[in-house]
Short mmCIF file of C-alpha atoms in Angstrom, two decimals:
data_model
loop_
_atom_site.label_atom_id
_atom_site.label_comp_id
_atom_site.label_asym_id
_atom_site.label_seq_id
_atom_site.Cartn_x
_atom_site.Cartn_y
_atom_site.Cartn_z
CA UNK D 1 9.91 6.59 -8.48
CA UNK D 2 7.56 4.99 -10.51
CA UNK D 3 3.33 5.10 -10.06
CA UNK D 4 1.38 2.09 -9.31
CA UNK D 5 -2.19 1.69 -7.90
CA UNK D 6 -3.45 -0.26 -5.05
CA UNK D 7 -6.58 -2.38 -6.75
CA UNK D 8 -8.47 -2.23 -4.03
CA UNK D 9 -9.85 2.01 -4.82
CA UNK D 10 -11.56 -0.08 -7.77
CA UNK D 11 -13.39 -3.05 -6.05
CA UNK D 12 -17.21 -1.09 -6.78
CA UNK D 13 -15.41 -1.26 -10.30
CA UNK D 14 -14.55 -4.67 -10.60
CA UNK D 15 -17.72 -5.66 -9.40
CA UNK D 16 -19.30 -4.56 -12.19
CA UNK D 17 -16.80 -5.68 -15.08
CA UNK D 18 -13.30 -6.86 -14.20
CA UNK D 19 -11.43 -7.32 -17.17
CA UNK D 20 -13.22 -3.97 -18.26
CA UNK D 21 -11.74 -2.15 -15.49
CA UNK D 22 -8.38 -3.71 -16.48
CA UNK D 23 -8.72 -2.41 -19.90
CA UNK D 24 -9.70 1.21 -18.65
CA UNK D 25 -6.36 1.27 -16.61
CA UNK D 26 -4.57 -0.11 -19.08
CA UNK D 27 -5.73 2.22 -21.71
CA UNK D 28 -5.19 5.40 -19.05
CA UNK D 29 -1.72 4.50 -18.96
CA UNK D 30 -0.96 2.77 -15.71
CA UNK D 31 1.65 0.22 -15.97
CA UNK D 32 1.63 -1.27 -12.47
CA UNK D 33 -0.61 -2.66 -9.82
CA UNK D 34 -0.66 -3.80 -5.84
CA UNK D 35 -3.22 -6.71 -6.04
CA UNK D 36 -6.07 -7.03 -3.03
CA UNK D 37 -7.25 -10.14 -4.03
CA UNK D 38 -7.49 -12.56 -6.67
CA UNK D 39 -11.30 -11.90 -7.74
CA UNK D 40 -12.03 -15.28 -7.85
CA UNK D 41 -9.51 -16.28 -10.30
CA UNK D 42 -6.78 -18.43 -10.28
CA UNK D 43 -3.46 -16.79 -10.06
CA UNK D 44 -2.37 -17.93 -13.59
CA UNK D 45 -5.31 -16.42 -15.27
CA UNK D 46 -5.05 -13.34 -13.55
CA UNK D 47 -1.52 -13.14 -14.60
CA UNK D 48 -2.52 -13.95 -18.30
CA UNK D 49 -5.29 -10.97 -18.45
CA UNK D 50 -2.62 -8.65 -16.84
CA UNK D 51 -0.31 -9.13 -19.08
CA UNK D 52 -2.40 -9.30 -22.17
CA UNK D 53 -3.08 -5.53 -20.56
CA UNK D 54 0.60 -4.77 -20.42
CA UNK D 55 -0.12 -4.29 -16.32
CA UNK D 56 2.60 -5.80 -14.28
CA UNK D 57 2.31 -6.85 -9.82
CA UNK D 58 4.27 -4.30 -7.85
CA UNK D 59 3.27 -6.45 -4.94
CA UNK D 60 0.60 -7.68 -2.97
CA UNK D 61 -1.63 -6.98 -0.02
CA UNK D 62 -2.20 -10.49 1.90
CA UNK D 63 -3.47 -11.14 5.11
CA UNK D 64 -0.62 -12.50 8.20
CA UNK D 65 -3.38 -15.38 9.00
CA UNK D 66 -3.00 -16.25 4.75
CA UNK D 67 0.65 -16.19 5.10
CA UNK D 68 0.77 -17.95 8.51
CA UNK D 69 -1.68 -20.60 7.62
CA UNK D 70 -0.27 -21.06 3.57
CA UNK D 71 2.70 -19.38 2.92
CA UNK D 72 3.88 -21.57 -0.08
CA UNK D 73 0.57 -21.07 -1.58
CA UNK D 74 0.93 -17.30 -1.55
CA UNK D 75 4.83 -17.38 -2.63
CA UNK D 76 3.70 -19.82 -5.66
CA UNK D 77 0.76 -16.87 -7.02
CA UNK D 78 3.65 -14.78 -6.72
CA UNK D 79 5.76 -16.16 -8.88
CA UNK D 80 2.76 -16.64 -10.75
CA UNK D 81 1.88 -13.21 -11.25
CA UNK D 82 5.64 -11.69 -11.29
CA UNK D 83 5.56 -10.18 -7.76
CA UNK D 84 8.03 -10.85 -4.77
CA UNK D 85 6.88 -8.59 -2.35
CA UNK D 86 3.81 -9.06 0.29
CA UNK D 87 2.53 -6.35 2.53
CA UNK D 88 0.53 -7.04 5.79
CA UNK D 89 -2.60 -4.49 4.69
CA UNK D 90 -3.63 -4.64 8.11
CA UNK D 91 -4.63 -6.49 11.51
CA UNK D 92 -7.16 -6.96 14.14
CA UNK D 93 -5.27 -6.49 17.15
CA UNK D 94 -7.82 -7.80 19.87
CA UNK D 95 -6.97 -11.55 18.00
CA UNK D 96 -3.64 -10.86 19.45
CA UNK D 97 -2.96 -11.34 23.10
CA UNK D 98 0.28 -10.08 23.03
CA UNK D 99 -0.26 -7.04 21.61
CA UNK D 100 1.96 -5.06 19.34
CA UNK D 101 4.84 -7.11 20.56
CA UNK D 102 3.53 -10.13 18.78
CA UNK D 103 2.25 -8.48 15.97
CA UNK D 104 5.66 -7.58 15.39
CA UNK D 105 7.28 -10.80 16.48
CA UNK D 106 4.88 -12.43 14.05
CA UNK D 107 4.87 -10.76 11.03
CA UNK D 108 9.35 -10.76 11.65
CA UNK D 109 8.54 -14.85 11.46
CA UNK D 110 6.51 -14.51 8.34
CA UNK D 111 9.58 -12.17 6.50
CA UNK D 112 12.10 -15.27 7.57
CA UNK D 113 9.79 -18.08 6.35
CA UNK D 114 9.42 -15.69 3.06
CA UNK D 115 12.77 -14.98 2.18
CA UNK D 116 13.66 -18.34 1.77
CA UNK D 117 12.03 -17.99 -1.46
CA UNK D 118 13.02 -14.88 -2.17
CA UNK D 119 9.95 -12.70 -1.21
CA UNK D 120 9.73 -9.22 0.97
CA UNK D 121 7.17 -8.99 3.90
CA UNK D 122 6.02 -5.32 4.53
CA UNK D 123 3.48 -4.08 6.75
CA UNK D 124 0.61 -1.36 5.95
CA UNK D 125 -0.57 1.38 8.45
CA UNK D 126 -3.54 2.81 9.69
CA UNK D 127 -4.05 5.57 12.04
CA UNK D 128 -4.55 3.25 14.88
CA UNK D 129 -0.67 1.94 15.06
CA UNK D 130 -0.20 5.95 16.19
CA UNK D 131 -1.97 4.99 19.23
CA UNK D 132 -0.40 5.13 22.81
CA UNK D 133 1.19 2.09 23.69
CA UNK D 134 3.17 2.62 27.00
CA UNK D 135 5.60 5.17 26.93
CA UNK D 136 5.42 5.05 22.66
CA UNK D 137 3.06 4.44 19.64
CA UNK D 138 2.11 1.58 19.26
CA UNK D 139 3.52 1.70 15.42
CA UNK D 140 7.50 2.24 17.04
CA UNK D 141 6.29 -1.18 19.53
CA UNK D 142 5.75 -2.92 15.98
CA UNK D 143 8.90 -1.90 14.56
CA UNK D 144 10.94 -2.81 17.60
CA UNK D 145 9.85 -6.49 17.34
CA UNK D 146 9.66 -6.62 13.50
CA UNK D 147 13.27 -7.13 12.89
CA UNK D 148 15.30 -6.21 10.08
CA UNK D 149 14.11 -7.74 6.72
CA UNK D 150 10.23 -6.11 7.03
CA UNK D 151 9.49 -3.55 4.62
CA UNK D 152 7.68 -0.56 5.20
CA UNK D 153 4.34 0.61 3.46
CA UNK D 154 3.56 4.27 4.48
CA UNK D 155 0.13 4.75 3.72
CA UNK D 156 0.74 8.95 3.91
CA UNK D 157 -3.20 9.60 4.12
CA UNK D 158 -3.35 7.58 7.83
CA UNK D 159 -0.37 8.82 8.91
CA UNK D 160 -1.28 12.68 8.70
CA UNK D 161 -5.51 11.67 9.74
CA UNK D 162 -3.68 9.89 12.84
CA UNK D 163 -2.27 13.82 13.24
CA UNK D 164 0.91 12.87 12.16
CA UNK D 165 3.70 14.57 10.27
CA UNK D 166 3.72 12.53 6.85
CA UNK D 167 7.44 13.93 6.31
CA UNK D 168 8.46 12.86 9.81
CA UNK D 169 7.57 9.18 9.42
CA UNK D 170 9.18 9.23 5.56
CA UNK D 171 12.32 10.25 7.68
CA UNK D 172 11.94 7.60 10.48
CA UNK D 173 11.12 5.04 8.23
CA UNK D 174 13.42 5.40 5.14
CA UNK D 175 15.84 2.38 6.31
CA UNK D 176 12.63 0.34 5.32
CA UNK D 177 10.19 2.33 3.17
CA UNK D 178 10.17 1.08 0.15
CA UNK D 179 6.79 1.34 -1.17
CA UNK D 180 4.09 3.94 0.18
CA UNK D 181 0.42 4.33 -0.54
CA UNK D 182 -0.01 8.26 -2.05
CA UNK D 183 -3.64 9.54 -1.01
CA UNK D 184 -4.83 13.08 -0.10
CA UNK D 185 -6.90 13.82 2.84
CA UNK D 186 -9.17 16.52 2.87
CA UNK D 187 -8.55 19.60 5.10
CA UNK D 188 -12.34 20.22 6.27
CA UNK D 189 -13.56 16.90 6.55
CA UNK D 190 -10.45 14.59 7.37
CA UNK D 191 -11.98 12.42 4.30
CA UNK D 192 -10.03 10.75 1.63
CA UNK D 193 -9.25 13.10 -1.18
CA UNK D 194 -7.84 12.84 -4.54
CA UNK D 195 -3.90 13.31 -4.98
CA UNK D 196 -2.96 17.13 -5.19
CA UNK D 197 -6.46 18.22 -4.04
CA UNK D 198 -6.20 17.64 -0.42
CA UNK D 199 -3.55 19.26 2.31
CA UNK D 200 -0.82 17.01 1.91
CA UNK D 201 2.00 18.98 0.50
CA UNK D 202 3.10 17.20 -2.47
CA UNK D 203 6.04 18.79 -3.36
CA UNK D 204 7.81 18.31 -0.23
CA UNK D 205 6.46 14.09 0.25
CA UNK D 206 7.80 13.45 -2.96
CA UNK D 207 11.02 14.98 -2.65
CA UNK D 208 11.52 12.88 0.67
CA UNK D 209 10.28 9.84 -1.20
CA UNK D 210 12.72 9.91 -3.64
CA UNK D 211 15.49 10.48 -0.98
CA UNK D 212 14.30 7.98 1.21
CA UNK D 213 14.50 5.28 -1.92
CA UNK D 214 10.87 4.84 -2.39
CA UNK D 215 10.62 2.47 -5.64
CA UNK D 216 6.28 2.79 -6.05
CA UNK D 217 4.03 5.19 -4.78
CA UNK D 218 1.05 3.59 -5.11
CA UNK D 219 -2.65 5.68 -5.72
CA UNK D 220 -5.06 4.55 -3.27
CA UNK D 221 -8.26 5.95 -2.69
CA UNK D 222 -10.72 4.10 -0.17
CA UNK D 223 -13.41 6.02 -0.86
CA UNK D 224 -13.66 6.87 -4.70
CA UNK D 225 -16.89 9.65 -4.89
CA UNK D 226 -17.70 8.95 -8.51
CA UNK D 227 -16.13 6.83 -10.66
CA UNK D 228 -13.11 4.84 -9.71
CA UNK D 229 -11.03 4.67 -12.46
CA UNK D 230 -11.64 8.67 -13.11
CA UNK D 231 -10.42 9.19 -9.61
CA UNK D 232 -6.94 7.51 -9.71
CA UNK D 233 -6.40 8.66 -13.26
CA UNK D 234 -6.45 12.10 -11.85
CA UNK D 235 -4.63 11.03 -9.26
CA UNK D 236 -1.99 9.88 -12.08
CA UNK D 237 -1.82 12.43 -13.98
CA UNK D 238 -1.35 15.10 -10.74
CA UNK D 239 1.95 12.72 -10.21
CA UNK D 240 3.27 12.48 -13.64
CA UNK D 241 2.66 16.56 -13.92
CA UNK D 242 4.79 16.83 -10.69
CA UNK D 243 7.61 14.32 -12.40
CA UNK D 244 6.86 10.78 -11.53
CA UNK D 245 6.75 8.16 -13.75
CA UNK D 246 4.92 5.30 -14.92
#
C-alpha cells in the first residue's frame, strides 16, 4: 500500500507559492498525489512541473456536474497528467430530486461513459451519506444504485465523526475500496487531527487496508493548524514508521 496525498490539505499553501509547495513535497519524499484542481493551469503544464518534481497523479477529485457536462475534457487531462481514475469528492444532494437513488444512478452512468476510455469513477464520503434514508443509510441507498464498476474512496476520518466503525465500512466496502483518504480525528473535539495522533487505531485500519486491496492511502487533512506541508509530512512519516510505503 503505497502513500499519496490529497492536494487539497495544501490549498492555503498553494496560494501562496505553487510550484514551491511542489518542491517542499517533493523534497519530503512524497511520490504521489490526488489532484483537487488544476490551479489555473493547463493540464499539460501541470503535468510537466510534476514530473520535473518526480510527483506522479494517483487520481483525481472532479465534480459529477464536470464529468456530466465534459467528460472527454476530463478523460483527455487525464491522460495528460498520467491518471485513470476520478473520484466524485462530493455532492449537494438538495440539486437532486431523486435523492440518493439518482445520485447513485448517476454517478453508475458517469463510470459507463468513463470506461470507454479506460478510466475508474469512485465516489468520496462524508458523514452525511451515514444519514437515515428509509429503512438504511443513505451511503448503502448510493451503493445499491451505483452498480458494479464504481470505486470506493473511504475517507476513514468521516466515517468514524459520522459515529461509524472505520473497520466495519473497510469490511463492507472491500469489493470496491480501492483508494481511501487516511486522516485522524481528534477524541475531545471531533476535529481533524494529524495521522497517529488522533483515536483512530492505526494498527488495526491498516491491516484491513491491506487485506481489503487498498492500492493508496491518501493523507488528507482539511484543516491543517500550522503549516501544511509540516502537517502531512508528519502524517507521512507516522505511515512509513508503521510500514507503508511511498
Amino acid at each position: 500500500m503505497r502513500i499519496g496525498v490529497q492536494l487539497y490539505s495544501l490549498r492555503s499553501s498553494f496560494g501562496k507559492d505553487l510550484w514551491g509547495t511542489f518542491d517542499r513535497l517533493a523534497e519530503a519524499g512524497f511520490k504521489h498525489v490526488e489532484l483537487a484542481g488544476l490551479y489555473g493551469l493547463e493540464p499539460a503544464v501541470l503535468a510537466a512541473g510534476l514530473r520535473e518534481r518526480g510527483l506522479s497523479v494517483c487520481s483525481a477529485h472532479v465534480n459529477l456536474a464536470a464529468m456530466e457536462a465534459s467528460l472527454g475534457k476530463e478523460i483527455a487531462a487525464g491522460k495528460e497528467l498520467g491518471y485513470s481514475t476520478m473520484v466524485v469528492p462530493i455532492v449537494n444532494t438538495g440539486q437532486f430530486a431523486g435523492g440518493w437513488a439518482e445520485i447513485g444512478t448517476r454517478v453508475k452512468a458517469a463510470s459507463e461513459s468513463a470506461a470507454a476510455s479506460g478510466f475508474l469513477v469512485g465516489y468520496h464520503n462524508h458523514a452525511f451519506e451515514f444519514e437515515p434514508d428509509g429503512e438504511r443509510t443513505a451511503y448503502e441507498t448510493f451503493w445499491a444504485h451505483a452498480g458494479e464498476r464504481v470505486i470506493c474512496e473511504l475517507d476513514y476520518y468521516w466515517v468514524a465523526k459520522a459515529r461509524r466503525n472505520p473497520l466495519e465500512w473497510i469490511e463492507r466496502m472491500k469489493s470496491r475500496l480501492r483508494l481511501a483518504h487516511f486522516k485522524d480525528i481528534n477524541p475531545q473535539t471531533g476535529g481533524f487531527e494529524v495521522v497517529g495522533k488522533g483515536m483512530i487505531d492505526w494498527d488495526l485500519a491498516i491491516t484491513a487496508s491491506k487485506d481489503a486491496g487498498v492500492e493508496f492511502a491518501i493523507i488528507e487533512h482539511d484543516q491543517p493548524p500550522g503549516d501544511p506541508v509540516d502537517c502531512v509530512v508528519e502524517s507521512r512519516k507516522f505511515l512509513l514508521d508503521k510500514g507503508l510505503v511511498d
